Coordinates of C-alpha atoms and ligand atoms in Angstrom, one line a residue:
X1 CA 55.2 4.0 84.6
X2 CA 54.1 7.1 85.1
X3 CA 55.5 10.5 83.4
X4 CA 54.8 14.5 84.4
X5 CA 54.6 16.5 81.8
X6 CA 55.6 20.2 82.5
X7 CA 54.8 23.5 80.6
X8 CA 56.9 25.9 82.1
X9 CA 55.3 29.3 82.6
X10 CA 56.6 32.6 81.0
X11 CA 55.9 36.0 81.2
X12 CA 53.3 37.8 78.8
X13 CA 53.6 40.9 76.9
X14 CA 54.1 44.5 78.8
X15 CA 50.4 45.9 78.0
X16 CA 48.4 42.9 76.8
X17 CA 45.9 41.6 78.5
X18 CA 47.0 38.6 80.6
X19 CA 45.1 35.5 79.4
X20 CA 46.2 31.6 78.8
X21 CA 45.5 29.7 75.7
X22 CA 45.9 26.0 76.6
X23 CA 48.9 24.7 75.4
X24 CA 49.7 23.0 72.2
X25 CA 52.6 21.5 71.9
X26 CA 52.3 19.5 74.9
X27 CA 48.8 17.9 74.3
X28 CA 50.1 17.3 70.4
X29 CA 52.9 15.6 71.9
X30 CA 51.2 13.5 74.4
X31 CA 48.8 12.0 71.7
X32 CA 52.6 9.8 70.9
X33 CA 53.1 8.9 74.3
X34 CA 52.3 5.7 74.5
X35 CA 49.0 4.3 76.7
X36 CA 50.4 2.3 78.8
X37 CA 52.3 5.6 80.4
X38 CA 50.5 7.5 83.1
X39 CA 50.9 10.9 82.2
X40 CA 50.2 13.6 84.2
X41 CA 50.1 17.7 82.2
X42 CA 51.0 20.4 84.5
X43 CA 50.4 24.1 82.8
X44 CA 52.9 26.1 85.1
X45 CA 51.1 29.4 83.4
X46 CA 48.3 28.7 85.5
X47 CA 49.0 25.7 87.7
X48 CA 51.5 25.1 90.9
X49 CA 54.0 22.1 90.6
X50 CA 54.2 19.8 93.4
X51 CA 58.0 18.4 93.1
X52 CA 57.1 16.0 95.8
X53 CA 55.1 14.5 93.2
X54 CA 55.9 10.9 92.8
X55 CA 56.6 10.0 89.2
X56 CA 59.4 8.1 87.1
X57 CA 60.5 10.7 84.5
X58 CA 59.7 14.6 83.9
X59 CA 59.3 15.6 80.3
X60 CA 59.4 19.3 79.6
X61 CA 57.5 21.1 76.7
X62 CA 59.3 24.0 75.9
X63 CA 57.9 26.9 73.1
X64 CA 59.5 29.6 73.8
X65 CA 63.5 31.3 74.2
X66 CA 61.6 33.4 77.3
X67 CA 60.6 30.5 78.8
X68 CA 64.0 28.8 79.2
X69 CA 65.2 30.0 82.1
X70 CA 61.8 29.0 84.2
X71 CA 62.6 25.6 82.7
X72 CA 66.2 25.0 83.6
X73 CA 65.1 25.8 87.5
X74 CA 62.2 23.0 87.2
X75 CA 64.6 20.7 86.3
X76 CA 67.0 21.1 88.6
X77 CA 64.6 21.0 91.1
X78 CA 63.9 17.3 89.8
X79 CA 67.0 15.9 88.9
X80 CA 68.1 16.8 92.6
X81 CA 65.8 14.4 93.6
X82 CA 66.9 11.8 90.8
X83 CA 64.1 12.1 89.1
X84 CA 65.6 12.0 85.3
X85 CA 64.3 15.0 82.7
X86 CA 63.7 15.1 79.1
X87 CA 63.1 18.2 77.0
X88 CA 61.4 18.5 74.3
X89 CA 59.4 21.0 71.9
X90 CA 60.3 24.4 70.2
X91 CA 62.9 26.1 72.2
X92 CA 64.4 23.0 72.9
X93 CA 65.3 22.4 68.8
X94 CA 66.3 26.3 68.6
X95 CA 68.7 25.9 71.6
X96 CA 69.8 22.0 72.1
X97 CA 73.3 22.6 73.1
X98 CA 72.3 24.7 75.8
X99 CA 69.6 22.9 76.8
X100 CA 71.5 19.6 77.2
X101 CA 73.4 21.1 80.1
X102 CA 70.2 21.1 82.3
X103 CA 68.7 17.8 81.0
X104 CA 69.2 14.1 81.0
X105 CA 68.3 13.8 77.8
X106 CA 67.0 16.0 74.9
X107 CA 64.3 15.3 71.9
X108 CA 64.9 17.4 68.7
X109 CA 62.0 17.0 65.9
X110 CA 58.7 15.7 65.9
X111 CA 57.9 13.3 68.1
X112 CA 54.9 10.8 65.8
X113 CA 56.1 7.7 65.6
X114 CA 59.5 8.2 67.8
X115 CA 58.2 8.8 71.4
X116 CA 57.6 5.1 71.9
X117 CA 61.0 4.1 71.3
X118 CA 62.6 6.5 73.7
X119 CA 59.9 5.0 76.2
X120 CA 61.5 1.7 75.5
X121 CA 65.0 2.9 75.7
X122 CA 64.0 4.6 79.2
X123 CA 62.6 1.4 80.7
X124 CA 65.6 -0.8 80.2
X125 CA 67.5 2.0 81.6
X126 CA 69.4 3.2 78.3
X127 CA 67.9 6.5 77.5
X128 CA 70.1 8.4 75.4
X129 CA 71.4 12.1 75.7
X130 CA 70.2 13.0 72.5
X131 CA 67.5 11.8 69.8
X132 CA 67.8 14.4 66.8
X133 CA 65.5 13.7 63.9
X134 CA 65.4 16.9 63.1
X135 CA 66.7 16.4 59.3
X136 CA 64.1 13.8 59.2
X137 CA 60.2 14.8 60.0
X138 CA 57.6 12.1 60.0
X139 CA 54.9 11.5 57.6
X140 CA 52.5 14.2 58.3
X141 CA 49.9 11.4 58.0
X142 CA 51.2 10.2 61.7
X143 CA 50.0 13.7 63.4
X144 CA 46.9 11.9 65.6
X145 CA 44.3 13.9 67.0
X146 CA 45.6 16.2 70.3
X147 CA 45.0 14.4 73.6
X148 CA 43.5 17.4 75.1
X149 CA 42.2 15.2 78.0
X150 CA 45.4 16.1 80.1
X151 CA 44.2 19.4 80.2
X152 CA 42.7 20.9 83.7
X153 CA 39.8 23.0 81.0
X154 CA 38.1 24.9 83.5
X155 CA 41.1 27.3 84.1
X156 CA 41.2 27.9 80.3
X157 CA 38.8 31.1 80.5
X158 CA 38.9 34.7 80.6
X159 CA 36.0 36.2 83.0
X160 CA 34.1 33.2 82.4
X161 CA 34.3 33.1 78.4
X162 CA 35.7 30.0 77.4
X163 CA 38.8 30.4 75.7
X164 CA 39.9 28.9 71.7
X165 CA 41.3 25.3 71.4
X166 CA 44.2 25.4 69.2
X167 CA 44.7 22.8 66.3
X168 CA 47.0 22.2 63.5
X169 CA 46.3 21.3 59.9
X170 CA 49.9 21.5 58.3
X171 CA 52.8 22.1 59.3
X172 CA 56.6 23.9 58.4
X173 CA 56.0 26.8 56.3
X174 CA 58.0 27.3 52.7
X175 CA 58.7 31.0 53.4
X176 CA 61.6 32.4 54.9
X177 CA 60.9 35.5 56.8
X178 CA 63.8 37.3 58.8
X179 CA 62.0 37.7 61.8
X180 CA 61.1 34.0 61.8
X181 CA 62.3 30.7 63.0
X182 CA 60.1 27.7 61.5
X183 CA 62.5 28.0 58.3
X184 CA 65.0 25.3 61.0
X185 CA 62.4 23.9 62.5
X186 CA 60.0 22.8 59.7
X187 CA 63.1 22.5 56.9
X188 CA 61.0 25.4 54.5
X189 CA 58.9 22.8 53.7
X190 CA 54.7 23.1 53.6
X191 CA 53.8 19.6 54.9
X192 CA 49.6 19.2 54.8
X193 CA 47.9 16.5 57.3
X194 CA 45.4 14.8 55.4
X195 CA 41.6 16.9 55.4
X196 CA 40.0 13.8 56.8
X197 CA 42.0 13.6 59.7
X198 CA 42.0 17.0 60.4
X199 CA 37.8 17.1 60.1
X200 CA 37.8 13.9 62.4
X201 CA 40.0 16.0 64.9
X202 CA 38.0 19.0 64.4
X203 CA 34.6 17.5 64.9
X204 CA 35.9 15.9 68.8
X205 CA 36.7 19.2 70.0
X206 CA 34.4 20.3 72.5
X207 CA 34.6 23.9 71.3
X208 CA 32.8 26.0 68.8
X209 CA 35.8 28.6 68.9
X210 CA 38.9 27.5 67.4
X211 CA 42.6 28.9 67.1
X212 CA 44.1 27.2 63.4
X213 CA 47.8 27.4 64.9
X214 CA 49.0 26.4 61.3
X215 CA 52.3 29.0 60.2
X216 CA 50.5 29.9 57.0
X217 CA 47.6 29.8 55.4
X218 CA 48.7 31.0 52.1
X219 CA 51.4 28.0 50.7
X220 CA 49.0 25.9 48.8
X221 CA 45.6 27.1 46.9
X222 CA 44.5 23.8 46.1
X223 CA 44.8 22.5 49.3
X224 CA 43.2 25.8 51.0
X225 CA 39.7 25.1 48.9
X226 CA 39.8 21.8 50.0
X227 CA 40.3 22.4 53.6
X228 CA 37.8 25.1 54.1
X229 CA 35.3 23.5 51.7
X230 CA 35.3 20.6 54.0
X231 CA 35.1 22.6 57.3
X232 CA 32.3 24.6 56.3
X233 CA 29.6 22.0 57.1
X234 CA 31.0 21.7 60.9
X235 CA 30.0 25.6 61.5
X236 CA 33.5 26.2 64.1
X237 CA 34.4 29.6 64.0
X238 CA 38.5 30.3 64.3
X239 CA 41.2 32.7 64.3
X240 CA 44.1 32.2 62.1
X241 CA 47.8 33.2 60.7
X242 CA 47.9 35.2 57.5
X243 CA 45.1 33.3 54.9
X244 CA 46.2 33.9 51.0
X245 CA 44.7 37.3 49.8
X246 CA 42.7 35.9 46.9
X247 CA 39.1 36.4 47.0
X248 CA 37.7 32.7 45.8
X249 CA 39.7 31.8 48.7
X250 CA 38.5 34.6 51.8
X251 CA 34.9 33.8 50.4
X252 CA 35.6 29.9 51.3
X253 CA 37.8 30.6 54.4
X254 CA 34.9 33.2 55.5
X255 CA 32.1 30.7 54.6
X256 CA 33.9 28.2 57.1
X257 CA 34.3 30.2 60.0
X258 CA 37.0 32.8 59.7
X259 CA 36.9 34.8 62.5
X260 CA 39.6 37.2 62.5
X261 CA 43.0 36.7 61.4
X262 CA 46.6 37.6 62.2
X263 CA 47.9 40.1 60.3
X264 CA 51.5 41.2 60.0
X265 CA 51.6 45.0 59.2
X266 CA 54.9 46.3 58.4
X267 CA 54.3 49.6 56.4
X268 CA 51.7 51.7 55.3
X269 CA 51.5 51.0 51.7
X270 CA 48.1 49.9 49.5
X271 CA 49.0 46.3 49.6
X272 CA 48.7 46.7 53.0
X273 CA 45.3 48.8 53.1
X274 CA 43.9 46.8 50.3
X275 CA 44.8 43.1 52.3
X276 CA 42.9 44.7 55.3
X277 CA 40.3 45.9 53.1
X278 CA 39.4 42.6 51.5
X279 CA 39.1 40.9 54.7
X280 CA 36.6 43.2 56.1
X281 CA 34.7 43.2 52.8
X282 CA 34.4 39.2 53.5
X283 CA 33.4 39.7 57.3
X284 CA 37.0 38.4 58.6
X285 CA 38.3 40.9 61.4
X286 CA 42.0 40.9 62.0
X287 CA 44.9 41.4 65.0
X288 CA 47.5 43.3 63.1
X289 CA 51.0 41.9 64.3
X290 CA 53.5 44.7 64.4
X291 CA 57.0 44.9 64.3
X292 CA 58.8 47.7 65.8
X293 CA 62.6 48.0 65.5
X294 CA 63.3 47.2 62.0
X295 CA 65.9 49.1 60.0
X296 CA 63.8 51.5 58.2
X297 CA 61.9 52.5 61.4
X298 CA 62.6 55.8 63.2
X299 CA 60.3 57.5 65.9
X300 CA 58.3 59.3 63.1
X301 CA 57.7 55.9 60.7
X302 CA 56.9 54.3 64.2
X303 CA 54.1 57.3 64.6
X304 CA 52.9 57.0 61.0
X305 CA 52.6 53.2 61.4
X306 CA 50.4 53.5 64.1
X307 CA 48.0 56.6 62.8
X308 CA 47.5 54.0 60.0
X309 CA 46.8 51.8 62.5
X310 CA 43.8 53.7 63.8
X311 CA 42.9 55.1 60.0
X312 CA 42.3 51.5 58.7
X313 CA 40.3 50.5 61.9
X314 CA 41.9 47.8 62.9
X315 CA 40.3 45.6 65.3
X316 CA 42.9 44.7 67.8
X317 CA 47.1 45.1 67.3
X318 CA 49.8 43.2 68.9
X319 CA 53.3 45.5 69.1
X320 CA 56.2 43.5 69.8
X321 CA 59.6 44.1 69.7
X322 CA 62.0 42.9 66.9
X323 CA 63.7 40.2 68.8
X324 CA 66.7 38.3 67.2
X325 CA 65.8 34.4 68.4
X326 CA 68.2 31.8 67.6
X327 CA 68.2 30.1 64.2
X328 CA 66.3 33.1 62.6
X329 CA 67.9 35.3 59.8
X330 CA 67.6 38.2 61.6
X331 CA 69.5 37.1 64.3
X332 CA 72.4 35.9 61.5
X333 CA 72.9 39.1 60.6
X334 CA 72.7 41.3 63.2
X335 CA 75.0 39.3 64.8
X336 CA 77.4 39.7 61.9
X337 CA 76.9 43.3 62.9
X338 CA 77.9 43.3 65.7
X339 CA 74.2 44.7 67.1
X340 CA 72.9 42.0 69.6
X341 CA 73.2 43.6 73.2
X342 CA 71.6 40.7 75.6
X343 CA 71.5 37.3 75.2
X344 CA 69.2 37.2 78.5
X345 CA 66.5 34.6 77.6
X346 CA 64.5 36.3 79.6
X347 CA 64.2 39.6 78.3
X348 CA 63.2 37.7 74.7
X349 CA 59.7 37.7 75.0
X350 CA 59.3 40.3 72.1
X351 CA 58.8 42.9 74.7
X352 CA 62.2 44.2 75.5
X353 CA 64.8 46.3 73.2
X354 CA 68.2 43.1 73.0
X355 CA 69.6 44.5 69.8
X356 CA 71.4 48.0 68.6
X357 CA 68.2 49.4 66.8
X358 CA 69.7 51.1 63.1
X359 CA 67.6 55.1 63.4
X360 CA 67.0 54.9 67.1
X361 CA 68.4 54.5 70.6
X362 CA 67.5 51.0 72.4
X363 CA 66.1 53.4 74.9
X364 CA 64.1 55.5 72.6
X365 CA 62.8 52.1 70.9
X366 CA 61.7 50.9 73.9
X367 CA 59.7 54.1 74.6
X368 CA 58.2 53.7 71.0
X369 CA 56.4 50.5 72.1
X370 CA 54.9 51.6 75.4
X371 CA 53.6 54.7 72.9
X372 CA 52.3 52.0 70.1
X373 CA 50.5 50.5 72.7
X374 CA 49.4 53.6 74.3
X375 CA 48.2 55.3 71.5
X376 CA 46.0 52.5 69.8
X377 CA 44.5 52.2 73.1
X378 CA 43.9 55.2 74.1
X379 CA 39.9 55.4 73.5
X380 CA 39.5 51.7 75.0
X381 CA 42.1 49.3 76.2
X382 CA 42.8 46.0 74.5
X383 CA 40.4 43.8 76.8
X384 CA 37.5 46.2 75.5
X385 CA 38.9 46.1 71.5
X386 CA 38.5 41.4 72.6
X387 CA 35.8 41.8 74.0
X388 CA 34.1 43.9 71.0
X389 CA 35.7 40.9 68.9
X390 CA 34.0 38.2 70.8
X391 CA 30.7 40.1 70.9
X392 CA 30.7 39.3 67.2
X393 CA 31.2 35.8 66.8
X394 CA 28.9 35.3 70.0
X395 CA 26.5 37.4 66.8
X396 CA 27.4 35.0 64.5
X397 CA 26.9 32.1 66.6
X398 CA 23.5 33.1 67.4
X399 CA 22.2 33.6 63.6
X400 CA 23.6 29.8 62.9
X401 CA 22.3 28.8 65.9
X402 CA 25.8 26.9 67.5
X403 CA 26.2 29.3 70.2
X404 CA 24.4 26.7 72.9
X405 CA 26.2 24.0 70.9
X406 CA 28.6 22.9 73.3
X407 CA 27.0 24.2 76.3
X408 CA 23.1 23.6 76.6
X409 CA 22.8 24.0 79.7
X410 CA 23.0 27.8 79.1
X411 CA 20.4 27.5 76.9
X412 CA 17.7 26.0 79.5
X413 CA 18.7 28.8 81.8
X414 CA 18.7 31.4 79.1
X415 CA 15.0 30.0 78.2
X416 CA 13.6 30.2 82.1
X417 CA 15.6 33.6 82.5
X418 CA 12.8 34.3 79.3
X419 CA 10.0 32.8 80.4
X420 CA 9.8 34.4 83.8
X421 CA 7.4 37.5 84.4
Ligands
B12_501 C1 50.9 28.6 68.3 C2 52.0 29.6 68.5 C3 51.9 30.5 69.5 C4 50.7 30.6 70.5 C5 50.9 29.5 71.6 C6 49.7 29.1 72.2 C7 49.9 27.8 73.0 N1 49.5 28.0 74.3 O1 50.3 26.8 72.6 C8 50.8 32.0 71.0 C9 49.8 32.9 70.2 C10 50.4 32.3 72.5 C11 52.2 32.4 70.7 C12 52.8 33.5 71.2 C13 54.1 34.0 70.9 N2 54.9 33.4 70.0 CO1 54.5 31.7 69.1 N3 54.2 30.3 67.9 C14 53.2 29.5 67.7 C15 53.5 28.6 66.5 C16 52.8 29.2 65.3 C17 53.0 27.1 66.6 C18 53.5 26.4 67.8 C19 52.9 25.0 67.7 O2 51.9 24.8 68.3 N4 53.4 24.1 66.9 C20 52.9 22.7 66.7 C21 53.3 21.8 67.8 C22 52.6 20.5 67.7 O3 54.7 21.6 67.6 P1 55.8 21.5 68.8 O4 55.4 22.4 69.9 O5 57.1 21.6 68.2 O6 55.6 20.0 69.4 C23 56.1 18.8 68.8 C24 57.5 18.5 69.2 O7 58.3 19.6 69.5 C25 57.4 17.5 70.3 N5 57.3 18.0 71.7 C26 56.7 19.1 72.2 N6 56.8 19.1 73.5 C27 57.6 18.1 73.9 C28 58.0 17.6 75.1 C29 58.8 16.5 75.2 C30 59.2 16.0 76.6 C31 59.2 15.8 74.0 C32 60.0 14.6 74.1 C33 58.7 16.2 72.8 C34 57.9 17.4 72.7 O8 56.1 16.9 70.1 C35 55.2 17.7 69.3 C36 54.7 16.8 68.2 O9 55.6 16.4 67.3 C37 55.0 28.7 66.4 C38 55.6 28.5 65.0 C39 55.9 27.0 64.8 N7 55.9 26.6 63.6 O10 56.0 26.2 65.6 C40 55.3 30.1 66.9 C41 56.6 30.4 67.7 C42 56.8 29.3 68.7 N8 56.2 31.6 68.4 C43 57.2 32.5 68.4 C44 57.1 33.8 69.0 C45 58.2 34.8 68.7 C46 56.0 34.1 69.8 C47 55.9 35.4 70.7 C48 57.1 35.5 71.6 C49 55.8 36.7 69.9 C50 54.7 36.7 68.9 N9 53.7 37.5 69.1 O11 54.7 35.9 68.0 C51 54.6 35.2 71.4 C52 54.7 35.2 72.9 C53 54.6 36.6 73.5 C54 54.5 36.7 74.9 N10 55.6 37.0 75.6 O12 53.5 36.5 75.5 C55 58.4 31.9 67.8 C56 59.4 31.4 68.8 C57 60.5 32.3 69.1 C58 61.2 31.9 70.3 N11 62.4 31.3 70.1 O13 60.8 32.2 71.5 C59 57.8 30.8 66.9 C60 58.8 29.7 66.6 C61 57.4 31.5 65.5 C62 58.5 32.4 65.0 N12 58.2 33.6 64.7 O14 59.6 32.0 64.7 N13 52.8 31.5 69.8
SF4_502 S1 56.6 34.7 59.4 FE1 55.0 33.3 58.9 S2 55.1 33.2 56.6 FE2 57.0 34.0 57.3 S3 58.4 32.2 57.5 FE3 57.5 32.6 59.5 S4 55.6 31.3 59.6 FE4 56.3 31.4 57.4

């Protein structure tokens, strides 16, 4: 039997560098598809789909609200042809009612240790229009290492530099921010995979640079020490969410491989200064992740926020937009007040003004972004502020010697590039 797995592409920020990490969901996923299945992955972000393909059943992976609309047209493309389509993944969960309208059948949860059976159901012709085990998430323990096989690598790179792998170590998340969906998807519950698994997972990835895709990691102290204590030996280097701001634990986190890390910055306090302090202080850069939109924010707070910005030195900031997905508090109550203006899918990929900002015009908020942007760019552009980040872990790769790890080839040219007059 064979199966095409689609990705359906979506569009990027306004004013951030256009680049493609390869997919998660999709190769997490495919690791419970059962062997005997000939599965074909299809990145739409970077790769054409042939809908004269021959296969038996399309599966789409679907992250995000933006990339909903893309997906609906894929699959009517298919199921005109009779070729049945399952959804599955993220957006899928956040917006199954909709989504059942352009599918023949929809998956809501994680799929270890469930695929198989829907497989089985398929085959003898009886799949059905829903499987929900979204009340009921499997055993951690079941996560198996990502089949990443199904990926086409070589288009994963920007101007030739090899871009991150993403992995997972845990998932849900036990917070409950507004802006924030994963407290429906993951039940507000931190669910660790076991350290050995995640090491054996680790150590078959053919990268040195790694992108730990995990919500938070700051739920569990004990479990942090462990982790990175057991990483450190394998000399990866990675980018992550927030990492608890506790100095036993940056030393650790630093010690095994913290490259930079997400930040959220939402004001301009001393917590704030101090967080971004401490990670310098241990060598960990960070992306500040900004907000713009929320109710205390005017033009001016929006103008202080980002002189701040520039006075703490960050190393690189994403601005989005306060956008009200499904399933998140924010969206519950602004909804309740009356303040969401589009329901456009595709205008929610945190780049567009869809709600009634509180101290602003949409207009004017809009305007705000393009400045945030604008104005911590404006002695270098965001490709130069990556490419200044990846001249230092390319640094750091060279003083522990892994930098030729996964690609020695390099090396023997390097050395005859050296050795000539
Ligand atoms: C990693 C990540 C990213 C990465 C994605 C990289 C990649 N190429 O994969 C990057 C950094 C690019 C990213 C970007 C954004 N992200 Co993001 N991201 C995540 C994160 C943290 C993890 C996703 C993940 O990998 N999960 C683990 C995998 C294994 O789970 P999964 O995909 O659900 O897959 C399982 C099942 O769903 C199922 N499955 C998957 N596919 C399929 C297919 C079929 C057919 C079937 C049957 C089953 C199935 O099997 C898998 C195994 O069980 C989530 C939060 C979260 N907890 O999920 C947010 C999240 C998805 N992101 C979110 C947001 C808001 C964004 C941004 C829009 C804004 C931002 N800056 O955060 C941007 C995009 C901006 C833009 N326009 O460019 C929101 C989604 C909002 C929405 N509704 O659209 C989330 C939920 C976080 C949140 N704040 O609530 N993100
Ligand atoms: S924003 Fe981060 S910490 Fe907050 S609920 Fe979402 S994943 Fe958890």
């Amino acid at each position: 039997m064979k199966m095409t797995l689609i990705y359906p592409s979506w569009p990027k920020l306004d004013r951030q560098t256009e680049f493609h990490l390869p997919p998660h969901g999709p190769v997490v996923f495919a690791a419970t598809v059962p062997k005997t299945v000939e599965l074909h992955f299809i990145d739409e972000n970077l790769q054409k789909i042939d809908f004269s393909e021959n296969c038996d059943l399309v599966g789409l992976s679907v992250m995000l609200t933006c990339q909903l609309p893309r997906a609906f047209e894929v699959a009517a493309e298919f199921r005109k042809q009779g070729i049945p389509v399952i959804f599955g993944g993220i957006a899928t969960m956040l917006h199954s009612d909709e989504v059942a309208l352009h599918a023949d059948s929809i998956f809501l949860g994680e799929a270890e240790g469930r695929f198989a059976a829907v497989i089985d159901d398929f085959q003898s012709g009886g799949m059905k229009k829903v499987y929900n085990y979204m009340d009921n998430p499997p055993d951690a323990g079941l996560i198996g290492t990502a089949r990443r096989e199904i990926l086409n690598r070589e288009l994963y790179n920007y101007r030739g530099v090899q871009m991150l792998d993403l992995v997972h170590a845990s998932r849900g998340c036990k917070f409950d921010c507004f802006p924030c969906c994963t407290g429906f998807l993951g039940g507000k519950n931190f669910r660790p995979r076991p350290i050995d698994k995640v090491i054996q997972e680790l150590e078959a990835i053919q990268n040195n640079r790694l992108f730990i895709v995990d919500n938070s990691l700051s739920q569990d102290r004990q479990w942090l020490i462990d982790l990175f204590t057991a990483m450190a030996p394998l000399k990866k280097k990675w980018v992550s969410h927030p990492i608890l701001d506790d100095d036993q634990i940056l030393r650790l986190a630093a010690d095994a491989g913290a490259w930079y890390v997400y930040q959220a910055v939402f004001d301009t306090s001393d917590v704030i200064r101090n967080r971004i302090k401490r990670l310098k202080d241990h060598g960990i850069a960070i992306e500040g992740t900004i907000i713009l939109g929320t109710d205390e924010q005017d033009e001016d707070y929006i103008k202080r926020l980002v002189d701040f910005l520039l006075e703490v030195e960050l190393d690189v900031a994403e601005f989005t937009i306060l956008t009200p997905f499904p399933h998140s508090p924010i969206r519950a109550s602004l909804a309740a007040e009356g303040r969401i203006l589009s329901s456009d899918w595709l205008k929610y990929g945190a780049d567009k003004v869809v709600f009634q900002p509180k101290l602003m015009t949409p207009e004017k908020l809009q305007e705000m972004y393009h400045y945030a942007w604008n104005t911590f760019y404006a002695d270098g552009g965001h490709a130069i502020k990556m490419g200044k980040l990846f001249r230092k872990v390319i640094q750091r790769e060279m003083e522990d010697d892994t930098y030729y790890r996964y690609n020695p080839r390099m090396k023997r040219s390097f050395a005859k590039q050296k050795s000539q007059p």
